[in-house]
């Protein structure tokens, strides 16, 4: 193996290239690689934080949904209770109104019965007077007639 000037020139050129690369190029490449590693690490860390926040948000949403369902159930229960109270009150009012109407009708019926009895007594009295008049063939005076009707009505 002959070491000649060309080989020496190539060695010196290679040494300068290695020195230049390690002095100027390698630190910049190393710095760019480190920055990229930091950005990737920060991105992964941000993704992990976002994943944890999403998990927390999901848990909060589940709790909110559960509370909303409970509130909805309470509202439905209260509405049902109110509806039942309204129905019960309406039923009680209807029963009271029916009883009142029944009492009014009973009073009216009793009043009509009394009037019918009195009217019937009057008719019976007049018929009796007419029958007696025809039998006797004379008319009884009004005061005697009234007294006789009153007595007849009292007896009936």
mmCIF file of C-alpha atoms in Angstrom:
data_model
loop_
_atom_site.group_PDB
_atom_site.id
_atom_site.type_symbol
_atom_site.label_atom_id
_atom_site.label_comp_id
_atom_site.label_asym_id
_atom_site.label_seq_id
_atom_site.Cartn_x
_atom_site.Cartn_y
_atom_site.Cartn_z
ATOM 1 C CA UNK A 1 0.000 0.000 0.000
ATOM 2 C CA UNK A 2 1.468 3.252 -1.110
ATOM 3 C CA UNK A 3 0.688 6.362 0.739
ATOM 4 C CA UNK A 4 0.945 9.088 -1.780
ATOM 5 C CA UNK A 5 -0.068 12.662 -2.011
ATOM 6 C CA UNK A 6 -3.576 11.919 -3.362
ATOM 7 C CA UNK A 7 -4.305 9.647 -0.478
ATOM 8 C CA UNK A 8 -3.020 12.268 1.947
ATOM 9 C CA UNK A 9 -5.167 14.909 0.262
ATOM 10 C CA UNK A 10 -8.191 12.701 0.538
ATOM 11 C CA UNK A 11 -7.474 12.078 4.231
ATOM 12 C CA UNK A 12 -7.066 15.779 4.929
ATOM 13 C CA UNK A 13 -10.243 16.537 2.953
ATOM 14 C CA UNK A 14 -12.113 13.844 4.862
ATOM 15 C CA UNK A 15 -10.792 15.168 8.218
ATOM 16 C CA UNK A 16 -11.883 18.715 7.273
ATOM 17 C CA UNK A 17 -15.267 17.368 6.216
ATOM 18 C CA UNK A 18 -15.661 15.487 9.527
ATOM 19 C CA UNK A 19 -14.552 18.534 11.529
ATOM 20 C CA UNK A 20 -16.856 20.883 9.553
ATOM 21 C CA UNK A 21 -19.776 18.464 9.920
ATOM 22 C CA UNK A 22 -19.249 18.004 13.679
ATOM 23 C CA UNK A 23 -18.659 21.722 14.236
ATOM 24 C CA UNK A 24 -21.418 23.306 12.122
ATOM 25 C CA UNK A 25 -23.875 20.783 10.708
ATOM 26 C CA UNK A 26 -24.210 18.180 13.443
ATOM 27 C CA UNK A 27 -25.227 20.628 16.264
ATOM 28 C CA UNK A 28 -27.971 22.125 14.083
ATOM 29 C CA UNK A 29 -29.244 18.674 13.114
ATOM 30 C CA UNK A 30 -29.045 17.595 16.737
ATOM 31 C CA UNK A 31 -30.902 20.763 17.819
ATOM 32 C CA UNK A 32 -33.633 20.207 15.186
ATOM 33 C CA UNK A 33 -34.008 16.569 16.260
ATOM 34 C CA UNK A 34 -34.268 17.569 19.942
ATOM 35 C CA UNK A 35 -36.900 20.233 19.135
ATOM 36 C CA UNK A 36 -38.872 17.694 17.131
ATOM 37 C CA UNK A 37 -38.642 15.212 20.014
ATOM 38 C CA UNK A 38 -39.882 17.900 22.418
ATOM 39 C CA UNK A 39 -42.790 18.765 20.116
ATOM 40 C CA UNK A 40 -43.728 15.113 19.735
ATOM 41 C CA UNK A 41 -43.501 14.616 23.518
ATOM 42 C CA UNK A 42 -45.619 17.731 24.112
ATOM 43 C CA UNK A 43 -48.149 16.525 21.534
ATOM 44 C CA UNK A 44 -48.347 13.122 23.203
ATOM 45 C CA UNK A 45 -48.680 14.762 26.602
ATOM 46 C CA UNK A 46 -51.422 17.087 25.281
ATOM 47 C CA UNK A 47 -53.206 14.107 23.736
ATOM 48 C CA UNK A 48 -53.022 12.266 27.062
ATOM 49 C CA UNK A 49 -54.365 15.333 28.893
ATOM 50 C CA UNK A 50 -57.143 15.665 26.322
ATOM 51 C CA UNK A 51 -57.972 11.979 26.751
ATOM 52 C CA UNK A 52 -58.128 12.432 30.544
ATOM 53 C CA UNK A 53 -60.253 15.583 30.172
ATOM 54 C CA UNK A 54 -62.558 13.730 27.787
ATOM 55 C CA UNK A 55 -62.879 10.940 30.326
ATOM 56 C CA UNK A 56 -63.708 13.487 33.054
ATOM 57 C CA UNK A 57 -66.171 15.239 30.758
ATOM 58 C CA UNK A 58 -67.848 11.898 29.971
ATOM 59 C CA UNK A 59 -68.134 11.182 33.682
ATOM 60 C CA UNK A 60 -69.608 14.647 34.307
ATOM 61 C CA UNK A 61 -72.049 14.205 31.436
ATOM 62 C CA UNK A 62 -73.125 10.840 32.834
ATOM 63 C CA UNK A 63 -73.702 12.436 36.250
ATOM 64 C CA UNK A 64 -75.653 15.320 34.685
ATOM 65 C CA UNK A 65 -77.789 12.911 32.666
ATOM 66 C CA UNK A 66 -78.478 10.859 35.781
ATOM 67 C CA UNK A 67 -79.481 13.989 37.702
ATOM 68 C CA UNK A 68 -81.645 15.176 34.811
ATOM 69 C CA UNK A 69 -83.409 11.808 34.701
ATOM 70 C CA UNK A 70 -83.979 11.924 38.456
ATOM 71 C CA UNK A 71 -85.384 15.444 38.186
ATOM 72 C CA UNK A 72 -87.588 14.382 35.286
ATOM 73 C CA UNK A 73 -88.848 11.428 37.313
ATOM 74 C CA UNK A 74 -89.557 13.729 40.273
ATOM 75 C CA UNK A 75 -91.403 16.163 38.016
ATOM 76 C CA UNK A 76 -93.456 13.323 36.538
ATOM 77 C CA UNK A 77 -94.242 12.019 40.038
ATOM 78 C CA UNK A 78 -95.288 15.488 41.205
ATOM 79 C CA UNK A 79 -97.422 15.948 38.098
ATOM 80 C CA UNK A 80 -99.033 12.552 38.680
ATOM 81 C CA UNK A 81 -99.729 13.446 42.310
ATOM 82 C CA UNK A 82 -101.200 16.782 41.248
ATOM 83 C CA UNK A 83 -103.341 15.064 38.637
ATOM 84 C CA UNK A 84 -104.546 12.570 41.243
ATOM 85 C CA UNK A 85 -105.331 15.416 43.644
ATOM 86 C CA UNK A 86 -107.225 17.278 40.938
ATOM 87 C CA UNK A 87 -109.164 14.130 40.023
ATOM 88 C CA UNK A 88 -109.927 13.407 43.684
ATOM 89 C CA UNK A 89 -111.037 17.004 44.255
ATOM 90 C CA UNK A 90 -113.190 16.935 41.122
ATOM 91 C CA UNK A 91 -114.677 13.624 42.238
ATOM 92 C CA UNK A 92 -115.391 15.003 45.726
ATOM 93 C CA UNK A 93 -116.865 18.171 44.209
ATOM 94 C CA UNK A 94 -119.016 16.073 41.870
ATOM 95 C CA UNK A 95 -120.230 13.913 44.767
ATOM 96 C CA UNK A 96 -121.004 17.027 46.833
ATOM 97 C CA UNK A 97 -122.783 18.654 43.877
ATOM 98 C CA UNK A 98 -124.742 15.445 43.250
ATOM 99 C CA UNK A 99 -125.750 15.313 46.908
ATOM 100 C CA UNK A 100 -126.752 18.971 46.800
ATOM 101 C CA UNK A 101 -128.762 18.444 43.608
ATOM 102 C CA UNK A 102 -130.323 15.337 45.104
ATOM 103 C CA UNK A 103 -131.330 17.303 48.223
ATOM 104 C CA UNK A 104 -132.714 20.122 46.082
ATOM 105 C CA UNK A 105 -134.614 17.608 43.952
ATOM 106 C CA UNK A 106 -135.916 15.845 47.077
ATOM 107 C CA UNK A 107 -137.070 19.185 48.485
ATOM 108 C CA UNK A 108 -138.697 20.048 45.180
ATOM 109 C CA UNK A 109 -140.357 16.628 45.009
ATOM 110 C CA UNK A 110 -141.613 17.016 48.565
ATOM 111 C CA UNK A 111 -142.888 20.487 47.720
ATOM 112 C CA UNK A 112 -144.605 19.184 44.572
ATOM 113 C CA UNK A 113 -146.108 16.313 46.552
ATOM 114 C CA UNK A 114 -147.416 18.759 49.123
ATOM 115 C CA UNK A 115 -148.885 21.003 46.401
ATOM 116 C CA UNK A 116 -150.385 17.963 44.643
ATOM 117 C CA UNK A 117 -151.917 16.785 47.914
ATOM 118 C CA UNK A 118 -153.322 20.209 48.602
ATOM 119 C CA UNK A 119 -154.602 20.471 45.036
ATOM 120 C CA UNK A 120 -156.046 16.984 45.298
ATOM 121 C CA UNK A 121 -157.697 17.866 48.585
ATOM 122 C CA UNK A 122 -159.171 20.927 46.923
ATOM 123 C CA UNK A 123 -160.469 18.828 44.045
ATOM 124 C CA UNK A 124 -161.804 16.197 46.365
ATOM 125 C CA UNK A 125 -163.466 18.922 48.442
ATOM 126 C CA UNK A 126 -164.999 20.546 45.374
ATOM 127 C CA UNK A 127 -166.119 17.188 44.044
ATOM 128 C CA UNK A 128 -167.605 16.359 47.411
ATOM 129 C CA UNK A 129 -169.348 19.715 47.525
ATOM 130 C CA UNK A 130 -170.598 19.296 43.976
ATOM 131 C CA UNK A 131 -171.760 15.811 44.775
ATOM 132 C CA UNK A 132 -173.444 17.032 47.945
ATOM 133 C CA UNK A 133 -174.929 19.956 46.044
ATOM 134 C CA UNK A 134 -176.354 17.675 43.466
ATOM 135 C CA UNK A 135 -177.702 15.472 46.172
ATOM 136 C CA UNK A 136 -179.185 18.300 48.069
ATOM 137 C CA UNK A 137 -179.868 20.260 44.905
ATOM 138 C CA UNK A 138 -178.862 23.480 46.329
ATOM 139 C CA UNK A 139 -175.661 25.442 46.543
ATOM 140 C CA UNK A 140 -173.968 25.961 49.868
ATOM 141 C CA UNK A 141 -172.879 29.492 50.582
ATOM 142 C CA UNK A 142 -169.158 30.337 50.176
ATOM 143 C CA UNK A 143 -168.296 30.622 53.869
ATOM 144 C CA UNK A 144 -169.957 27.324 54.634
ATOM 145 C CA UNK A 145 -168.312 25.874 51.588
ATOM 146 C CA UNK A 146 -164.856 27.079 52.712
ATOM 147 C CA UNK A 147 -165.388 25.795 56.235
ATOM 148 C CA UNK A 148 -166.484 22.440 54.906
ATOM 149 C CA UNK A 149 -163.459 22.273 52.543
ATOM 150 C CA UNK A 150 -161.064 23.119 55.374
ATOM 151 C CA UNK A 151 -162.609 20.465 57.560
ATOM 152 C CA UNK A 152 -162.466 17.939 54.694
ATOM 153 C CA UNK A 153 -158.823 18.838 53.958
ATOM 154 C CA UNK A 154 -157.958 18.386 57.627
ATOM 155 C CA UNK A 155 -159.597 14.986 57.674
ATOM 156 C CA UNK A 156 -157.801 13.854 54.505
#
